[in-house]
XYZ file of N, CA, C and O in Angstrom:
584
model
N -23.658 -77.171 13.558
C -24.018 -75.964 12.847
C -25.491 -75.649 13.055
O -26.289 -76.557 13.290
N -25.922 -74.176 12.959
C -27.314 -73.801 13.226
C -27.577 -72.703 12.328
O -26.872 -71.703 12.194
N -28.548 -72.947 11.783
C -29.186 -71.923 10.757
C -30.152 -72.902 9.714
O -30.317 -74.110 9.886
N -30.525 -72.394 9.011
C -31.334 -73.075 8.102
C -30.463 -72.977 6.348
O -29.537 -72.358 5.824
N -31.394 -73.929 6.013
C -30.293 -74.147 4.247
C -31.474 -72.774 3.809
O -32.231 -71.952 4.327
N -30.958 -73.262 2.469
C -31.739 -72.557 1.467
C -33.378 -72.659 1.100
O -34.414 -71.997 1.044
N -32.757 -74.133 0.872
C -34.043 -74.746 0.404
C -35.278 -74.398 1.513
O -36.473 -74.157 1.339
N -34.425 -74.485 2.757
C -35.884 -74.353 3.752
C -35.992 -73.078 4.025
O -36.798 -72.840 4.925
N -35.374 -72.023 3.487
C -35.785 -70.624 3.476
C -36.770 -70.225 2.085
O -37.717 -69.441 2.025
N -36.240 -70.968 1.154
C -37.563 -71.014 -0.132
C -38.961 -71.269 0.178
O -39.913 -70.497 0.068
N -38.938 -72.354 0.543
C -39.693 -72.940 1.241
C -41.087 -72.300 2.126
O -42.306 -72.472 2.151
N -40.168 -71.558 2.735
C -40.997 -70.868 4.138
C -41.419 -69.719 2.951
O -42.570 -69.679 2.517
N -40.694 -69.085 2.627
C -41.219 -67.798 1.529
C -42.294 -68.509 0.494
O -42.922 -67.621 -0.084
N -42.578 -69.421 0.207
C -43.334 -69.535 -0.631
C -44.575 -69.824 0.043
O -45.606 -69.350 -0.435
N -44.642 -70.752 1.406
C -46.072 -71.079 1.641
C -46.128 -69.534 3.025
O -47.167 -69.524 3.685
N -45.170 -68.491 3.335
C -45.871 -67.411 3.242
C -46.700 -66.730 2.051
O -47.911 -66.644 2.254
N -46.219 -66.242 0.853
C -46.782 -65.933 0.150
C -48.127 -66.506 -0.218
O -48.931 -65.697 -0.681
N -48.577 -67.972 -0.071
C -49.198 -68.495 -0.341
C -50.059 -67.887 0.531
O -51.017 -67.425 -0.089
N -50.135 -67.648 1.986
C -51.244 -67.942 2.796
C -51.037 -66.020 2.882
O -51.829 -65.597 3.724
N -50.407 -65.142 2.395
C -50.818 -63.609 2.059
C -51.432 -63.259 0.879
O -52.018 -62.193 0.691
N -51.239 -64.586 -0.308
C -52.331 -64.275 -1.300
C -53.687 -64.665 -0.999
O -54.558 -64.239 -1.758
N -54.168 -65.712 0.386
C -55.336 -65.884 0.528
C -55.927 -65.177 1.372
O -57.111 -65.332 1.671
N -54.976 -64.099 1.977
C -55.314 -63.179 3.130
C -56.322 -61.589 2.128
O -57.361 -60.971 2.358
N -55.264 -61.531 1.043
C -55.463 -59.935 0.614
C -56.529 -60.523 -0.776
O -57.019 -59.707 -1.556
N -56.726 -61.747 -0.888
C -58.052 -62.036 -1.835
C -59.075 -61.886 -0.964
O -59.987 -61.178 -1.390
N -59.204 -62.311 0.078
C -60.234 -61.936 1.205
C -60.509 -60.122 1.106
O -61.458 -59.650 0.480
N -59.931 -59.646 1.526
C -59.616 -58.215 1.948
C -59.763 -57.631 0.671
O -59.863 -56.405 0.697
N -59.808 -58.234 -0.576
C -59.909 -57.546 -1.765
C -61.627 -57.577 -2.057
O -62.280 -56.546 -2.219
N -62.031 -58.534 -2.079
C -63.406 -59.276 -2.150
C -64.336 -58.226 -1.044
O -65.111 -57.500 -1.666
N -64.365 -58.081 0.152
C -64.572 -57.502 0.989
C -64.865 -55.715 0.821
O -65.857 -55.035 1.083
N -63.268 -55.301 0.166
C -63.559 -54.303 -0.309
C -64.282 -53.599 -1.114
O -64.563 -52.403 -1.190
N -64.593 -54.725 -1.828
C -65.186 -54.340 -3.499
C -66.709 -54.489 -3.142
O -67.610 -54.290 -3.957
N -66.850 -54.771 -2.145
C -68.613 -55.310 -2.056
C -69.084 -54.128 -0.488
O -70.198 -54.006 0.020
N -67.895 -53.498 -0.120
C -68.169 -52.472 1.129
C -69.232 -51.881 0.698
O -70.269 -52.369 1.149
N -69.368 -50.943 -0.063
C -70.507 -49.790 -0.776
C -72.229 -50.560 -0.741
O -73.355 -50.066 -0.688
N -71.704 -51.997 -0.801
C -73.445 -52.552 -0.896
C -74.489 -52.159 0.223
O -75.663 -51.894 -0.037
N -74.101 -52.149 1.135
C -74.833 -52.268 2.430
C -75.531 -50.736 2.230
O -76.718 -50.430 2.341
N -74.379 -49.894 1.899
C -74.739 -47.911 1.999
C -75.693 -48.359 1.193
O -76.701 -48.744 1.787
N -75.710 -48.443 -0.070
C -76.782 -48.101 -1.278
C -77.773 -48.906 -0.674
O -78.817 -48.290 -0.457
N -77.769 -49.905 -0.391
C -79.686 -50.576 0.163
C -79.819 -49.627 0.908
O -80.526 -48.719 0.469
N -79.289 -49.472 2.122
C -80.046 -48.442 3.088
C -80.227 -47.450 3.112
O -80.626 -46.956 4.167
N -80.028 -46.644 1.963
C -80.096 -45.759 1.507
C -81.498 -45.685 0.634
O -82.336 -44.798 0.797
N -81.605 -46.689 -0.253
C -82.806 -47.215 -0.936
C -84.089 -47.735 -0.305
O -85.206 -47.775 -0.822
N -83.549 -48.308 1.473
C -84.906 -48.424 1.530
C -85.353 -47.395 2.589
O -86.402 -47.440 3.231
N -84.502 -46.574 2.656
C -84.539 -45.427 4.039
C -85.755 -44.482 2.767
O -86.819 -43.931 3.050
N -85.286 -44.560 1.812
C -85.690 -43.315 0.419
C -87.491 -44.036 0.370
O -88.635 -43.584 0.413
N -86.918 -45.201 0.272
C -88.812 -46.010 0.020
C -89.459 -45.421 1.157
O -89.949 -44.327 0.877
N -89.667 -45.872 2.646
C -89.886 -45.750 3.429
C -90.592 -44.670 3.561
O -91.807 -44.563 3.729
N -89.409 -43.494 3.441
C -89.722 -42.179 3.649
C -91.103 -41.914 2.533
O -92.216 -41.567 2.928
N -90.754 -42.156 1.124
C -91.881 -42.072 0.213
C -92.776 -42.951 0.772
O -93.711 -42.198 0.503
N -93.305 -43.844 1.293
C -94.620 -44.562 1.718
C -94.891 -43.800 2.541
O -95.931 -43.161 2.380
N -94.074 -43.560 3.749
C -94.938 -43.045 4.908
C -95.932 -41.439 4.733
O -96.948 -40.980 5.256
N -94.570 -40.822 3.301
C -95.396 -39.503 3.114
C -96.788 -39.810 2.396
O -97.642 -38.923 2.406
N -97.050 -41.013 1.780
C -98.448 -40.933 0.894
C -99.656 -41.951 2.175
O -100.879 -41.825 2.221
N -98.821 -42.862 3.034
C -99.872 -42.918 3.574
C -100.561 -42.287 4.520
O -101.677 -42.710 4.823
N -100.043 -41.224 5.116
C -100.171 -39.907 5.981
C -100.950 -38.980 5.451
O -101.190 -38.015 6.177
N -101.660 -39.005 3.831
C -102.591 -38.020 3.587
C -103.969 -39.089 3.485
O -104.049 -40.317 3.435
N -104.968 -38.019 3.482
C -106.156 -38.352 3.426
C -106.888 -39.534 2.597
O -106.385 -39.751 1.494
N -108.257 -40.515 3.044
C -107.978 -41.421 1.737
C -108.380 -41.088 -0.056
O -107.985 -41.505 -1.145
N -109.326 -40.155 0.418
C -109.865 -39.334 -1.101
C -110.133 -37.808 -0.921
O -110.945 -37.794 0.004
N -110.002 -37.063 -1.133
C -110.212 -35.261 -1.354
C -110.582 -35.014 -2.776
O -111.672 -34.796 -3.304
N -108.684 -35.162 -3.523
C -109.137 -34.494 -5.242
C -108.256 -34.496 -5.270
O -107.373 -34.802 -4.468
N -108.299 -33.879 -6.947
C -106.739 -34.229 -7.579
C -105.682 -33.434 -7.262
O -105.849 -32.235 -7.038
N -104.978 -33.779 -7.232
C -103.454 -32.700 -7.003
C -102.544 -33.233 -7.896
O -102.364 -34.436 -8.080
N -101.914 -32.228 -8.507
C -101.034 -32.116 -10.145
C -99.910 -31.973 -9.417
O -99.131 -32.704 -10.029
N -99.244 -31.457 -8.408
C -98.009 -31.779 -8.480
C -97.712 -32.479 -7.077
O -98.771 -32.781 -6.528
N -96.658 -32.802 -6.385
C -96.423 -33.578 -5.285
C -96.567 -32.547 -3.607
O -96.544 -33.002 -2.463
N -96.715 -31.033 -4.067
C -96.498 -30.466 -2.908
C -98.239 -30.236 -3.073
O -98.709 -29.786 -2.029
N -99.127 -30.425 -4.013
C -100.463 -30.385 -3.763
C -100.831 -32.044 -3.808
O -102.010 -32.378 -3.918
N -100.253 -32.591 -3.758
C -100.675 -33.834 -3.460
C -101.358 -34.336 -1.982
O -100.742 -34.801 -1.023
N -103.252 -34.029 -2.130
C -103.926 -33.715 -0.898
C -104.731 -35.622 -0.134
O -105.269 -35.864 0.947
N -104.402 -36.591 -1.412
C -104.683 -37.904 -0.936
C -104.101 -39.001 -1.053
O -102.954 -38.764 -1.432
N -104.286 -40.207 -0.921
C -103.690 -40.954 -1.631
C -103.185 -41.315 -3.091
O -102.096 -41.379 -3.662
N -104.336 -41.490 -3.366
C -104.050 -41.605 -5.174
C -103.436 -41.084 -6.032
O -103.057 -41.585 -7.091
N -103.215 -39.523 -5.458
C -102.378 -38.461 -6.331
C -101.226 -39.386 -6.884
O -100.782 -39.323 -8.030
N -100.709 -40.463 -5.660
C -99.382 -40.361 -5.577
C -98.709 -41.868 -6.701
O -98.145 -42.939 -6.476
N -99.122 -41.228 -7.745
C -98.405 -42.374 -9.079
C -97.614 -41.354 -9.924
O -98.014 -40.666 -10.863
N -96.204 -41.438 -9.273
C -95.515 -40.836 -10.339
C -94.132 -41.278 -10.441
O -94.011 -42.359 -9.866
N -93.306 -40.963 -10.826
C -91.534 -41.275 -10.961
C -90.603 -40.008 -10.794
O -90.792 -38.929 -11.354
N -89.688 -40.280 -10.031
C -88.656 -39.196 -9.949
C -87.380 -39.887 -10.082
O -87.010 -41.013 -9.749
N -86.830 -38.940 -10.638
C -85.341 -39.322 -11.103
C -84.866 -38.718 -9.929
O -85.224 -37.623 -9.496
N -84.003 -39.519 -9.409
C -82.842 -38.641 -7.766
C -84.169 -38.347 -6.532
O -85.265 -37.811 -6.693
N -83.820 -38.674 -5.846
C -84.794 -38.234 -4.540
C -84.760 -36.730 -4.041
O -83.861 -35.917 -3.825
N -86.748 -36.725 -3.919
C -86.598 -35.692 -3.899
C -87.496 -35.397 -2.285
O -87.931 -36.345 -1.630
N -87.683 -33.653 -1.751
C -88.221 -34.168 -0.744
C -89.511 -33.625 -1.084
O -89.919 -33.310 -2.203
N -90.246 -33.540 0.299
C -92.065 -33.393 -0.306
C -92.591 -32.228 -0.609
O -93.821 -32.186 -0.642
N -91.888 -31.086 -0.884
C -91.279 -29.994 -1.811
C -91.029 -29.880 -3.020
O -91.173 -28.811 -3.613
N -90.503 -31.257 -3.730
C -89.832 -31.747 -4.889
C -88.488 -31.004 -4.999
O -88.158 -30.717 -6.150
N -87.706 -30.664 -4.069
C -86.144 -29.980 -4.015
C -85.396 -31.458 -3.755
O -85.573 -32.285 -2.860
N -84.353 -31.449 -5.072
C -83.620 -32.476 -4.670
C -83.013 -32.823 -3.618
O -82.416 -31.811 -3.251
N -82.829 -33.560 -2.988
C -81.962 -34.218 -1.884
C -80.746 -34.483 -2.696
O -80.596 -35.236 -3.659
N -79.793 -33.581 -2.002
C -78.247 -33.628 -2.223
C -77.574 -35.184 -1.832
O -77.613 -35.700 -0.715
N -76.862 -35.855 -3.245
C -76.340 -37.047 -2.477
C -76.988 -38.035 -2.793
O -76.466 -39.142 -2.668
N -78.184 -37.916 -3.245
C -79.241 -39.275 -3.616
C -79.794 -38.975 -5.107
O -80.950 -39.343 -5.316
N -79.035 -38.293 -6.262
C -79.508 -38.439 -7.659
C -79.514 -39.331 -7.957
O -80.458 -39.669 -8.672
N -78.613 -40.183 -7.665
C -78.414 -41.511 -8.322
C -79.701 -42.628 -8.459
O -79.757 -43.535 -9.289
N -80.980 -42.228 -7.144
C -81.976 -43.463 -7.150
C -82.734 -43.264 -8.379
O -82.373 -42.446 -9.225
N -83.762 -43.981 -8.502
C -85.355 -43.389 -9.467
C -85.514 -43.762 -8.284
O -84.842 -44.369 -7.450
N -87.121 -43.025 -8.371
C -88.013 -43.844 -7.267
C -89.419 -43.484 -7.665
O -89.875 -42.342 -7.705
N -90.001 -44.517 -7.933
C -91.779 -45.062 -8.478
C -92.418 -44.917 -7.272
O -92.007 -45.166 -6.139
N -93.913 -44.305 -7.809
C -94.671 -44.617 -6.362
C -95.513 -44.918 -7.555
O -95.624 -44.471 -8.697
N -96.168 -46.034 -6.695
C -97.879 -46.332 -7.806
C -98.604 -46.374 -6.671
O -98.004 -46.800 -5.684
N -99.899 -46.002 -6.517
C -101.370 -46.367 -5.843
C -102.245 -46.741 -6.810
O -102.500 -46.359 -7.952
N -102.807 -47.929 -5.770
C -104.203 -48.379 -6.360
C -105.338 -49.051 -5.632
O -105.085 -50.081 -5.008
N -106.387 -48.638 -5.648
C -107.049 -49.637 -5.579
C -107.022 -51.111 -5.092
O -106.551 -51.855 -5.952
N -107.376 -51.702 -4.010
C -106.914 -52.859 -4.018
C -107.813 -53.854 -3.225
O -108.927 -53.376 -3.437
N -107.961 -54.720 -2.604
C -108.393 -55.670 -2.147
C -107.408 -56.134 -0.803
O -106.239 -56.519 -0.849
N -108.411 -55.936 0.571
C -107.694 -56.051 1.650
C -107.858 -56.420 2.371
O -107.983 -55.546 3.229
N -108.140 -58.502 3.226
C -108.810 -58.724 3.866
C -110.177 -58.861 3.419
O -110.358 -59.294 2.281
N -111.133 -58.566 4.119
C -112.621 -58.579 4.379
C -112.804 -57.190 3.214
O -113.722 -57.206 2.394
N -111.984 -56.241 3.272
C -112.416 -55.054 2.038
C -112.142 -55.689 0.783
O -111.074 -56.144 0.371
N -113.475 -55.643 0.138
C -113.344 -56.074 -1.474
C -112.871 -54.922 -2.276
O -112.863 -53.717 -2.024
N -112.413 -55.710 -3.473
C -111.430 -54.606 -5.070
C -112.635 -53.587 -5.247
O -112.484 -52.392 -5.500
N -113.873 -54.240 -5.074
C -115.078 -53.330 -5.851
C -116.223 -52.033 -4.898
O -117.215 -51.326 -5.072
N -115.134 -52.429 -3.796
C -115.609 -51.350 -2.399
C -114.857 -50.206 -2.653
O -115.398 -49.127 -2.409
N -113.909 -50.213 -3.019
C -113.040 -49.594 -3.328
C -112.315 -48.855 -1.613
O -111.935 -47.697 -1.444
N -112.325 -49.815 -0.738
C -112.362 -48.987 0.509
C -110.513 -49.066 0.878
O -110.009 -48.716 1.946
N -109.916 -49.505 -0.084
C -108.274 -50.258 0.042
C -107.310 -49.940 -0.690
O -107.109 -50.791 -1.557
N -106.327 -48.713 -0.734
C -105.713 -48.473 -1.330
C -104.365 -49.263 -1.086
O -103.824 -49.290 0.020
N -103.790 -49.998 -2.365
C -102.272 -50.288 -1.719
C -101.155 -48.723 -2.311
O -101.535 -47.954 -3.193
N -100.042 -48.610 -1.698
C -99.078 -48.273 -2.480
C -97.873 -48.530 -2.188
O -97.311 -48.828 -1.134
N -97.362 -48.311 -3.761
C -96.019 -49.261 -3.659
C -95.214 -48.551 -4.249
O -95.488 -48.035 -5.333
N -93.849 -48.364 -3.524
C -92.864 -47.987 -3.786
C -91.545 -48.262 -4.356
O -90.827 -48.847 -3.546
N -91.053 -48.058 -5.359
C -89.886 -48.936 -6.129
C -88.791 -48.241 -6.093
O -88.769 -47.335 -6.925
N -87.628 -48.361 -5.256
C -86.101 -47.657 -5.634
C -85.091 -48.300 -6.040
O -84.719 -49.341 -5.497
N -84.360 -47.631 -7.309
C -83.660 -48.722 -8.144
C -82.631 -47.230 -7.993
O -82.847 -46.039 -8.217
N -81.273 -48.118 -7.428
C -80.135 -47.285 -7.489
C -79.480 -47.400 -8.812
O -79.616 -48.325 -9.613
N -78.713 -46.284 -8.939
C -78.563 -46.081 -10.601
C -76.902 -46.962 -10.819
O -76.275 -47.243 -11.841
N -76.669 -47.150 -9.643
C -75.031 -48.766 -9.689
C -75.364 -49.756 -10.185
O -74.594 -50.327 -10.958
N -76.908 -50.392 -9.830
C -77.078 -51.699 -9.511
C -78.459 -51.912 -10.226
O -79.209 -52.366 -9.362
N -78.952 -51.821 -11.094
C -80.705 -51.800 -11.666
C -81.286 -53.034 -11.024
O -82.481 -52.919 -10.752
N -80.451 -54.759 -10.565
C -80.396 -55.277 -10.403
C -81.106 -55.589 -8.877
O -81.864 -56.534 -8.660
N -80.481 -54.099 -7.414
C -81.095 -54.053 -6.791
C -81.892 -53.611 -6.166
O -81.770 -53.413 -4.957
N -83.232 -53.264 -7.057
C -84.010 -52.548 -6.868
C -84.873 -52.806 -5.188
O -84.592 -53.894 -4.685
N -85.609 -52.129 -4.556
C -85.500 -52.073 -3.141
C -87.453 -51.613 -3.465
O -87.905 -50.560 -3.913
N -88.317 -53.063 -2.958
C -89.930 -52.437 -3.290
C -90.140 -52.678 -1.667
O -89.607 -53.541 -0.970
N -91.297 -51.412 -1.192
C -92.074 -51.072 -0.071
C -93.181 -51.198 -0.590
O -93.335 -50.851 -1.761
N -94.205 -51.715 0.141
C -95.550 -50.997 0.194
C -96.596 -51.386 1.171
O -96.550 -52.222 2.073
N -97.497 -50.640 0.812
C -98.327 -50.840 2.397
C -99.732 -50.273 1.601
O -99.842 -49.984 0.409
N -100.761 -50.218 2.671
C -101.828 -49.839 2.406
C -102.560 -48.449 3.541
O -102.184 -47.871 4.560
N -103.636 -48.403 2.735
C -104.063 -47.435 3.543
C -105.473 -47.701 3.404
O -105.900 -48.343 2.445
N -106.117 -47.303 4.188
C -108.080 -48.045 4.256
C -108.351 -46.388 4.901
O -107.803 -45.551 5.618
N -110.140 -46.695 3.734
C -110.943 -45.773 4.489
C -111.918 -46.514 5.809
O -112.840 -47.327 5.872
N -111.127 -45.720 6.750
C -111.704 -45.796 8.150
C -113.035 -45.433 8.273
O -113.667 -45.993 9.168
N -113.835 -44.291 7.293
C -115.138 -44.032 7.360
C -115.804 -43.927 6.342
O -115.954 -42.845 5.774
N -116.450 -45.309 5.831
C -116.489 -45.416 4.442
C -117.866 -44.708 4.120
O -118.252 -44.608 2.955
């Protein structure tokens, strides 16, 4: 006779099932964590963009009150809810970040705190999923002709 009993058809069905519940826990796990990668790079594409726009202006001029007169460095300590661009018109798609800029003053190398020739600034984006993974840039900017 040829075929299989019962028992060894139970059998086979169970340590399938077994090794498709360790397949679709994988594939479940996987799924649930897809979205992480978008939101960082998204967060630090958003930083980025905010550093490069404040270290691209001048190192001192004067004050500027809002972000589209923002004529130096220093202006640039403020908070926005949702990203915005250097206009202050929201960017469609990115409400969800905050994003902090602080400048200061700083100490850089051979430039001393009290030269004042060293601005750092630093950028903070905290997606509104995760407070947890907040995403910091920063960099500096020096007066070249002190």
């Amino acid at each position: 006779m040829r075929g299989a009993t019962l028992v060894e058809l139970i059998v086979a069905i169970i340590i399938i099932g077994v090794a498709l519940a360790g397949v679709l826990t994988v594939f479940v796990r996987n799924t649930r964590a897809s979205a992480d990668p978008l939101i960082w790079h998204q967060a630090t594409a958003i930083a980025e963009a905010y550093l490069e726009e404040a270290l691209t202006k001048n190192f001192t001029v004067g004050p500027g009150n809002t972000r589209q007169t923002f004529d130096d460095v220093l202006d640039y300590n403020f908070t926005d809810v949702g990203a915005h661009d250097q206009t202050g018109t929201p960017i469609a798609g990115l409400e969800g970040y905050t994003v902090q800029v602080q400048a200061a003053v700083d100490a850089l190398n051979d430039i001393t705190l009290a030269s004042g020739n060293a601005i750092r600034v630093t950028v903070t984006v905290t997606p509104a999923v995760s407070a947890s993974s907040t995403v910091v840039v920063s960099g500096y900017r020096a007066n070249y002709d002190p």
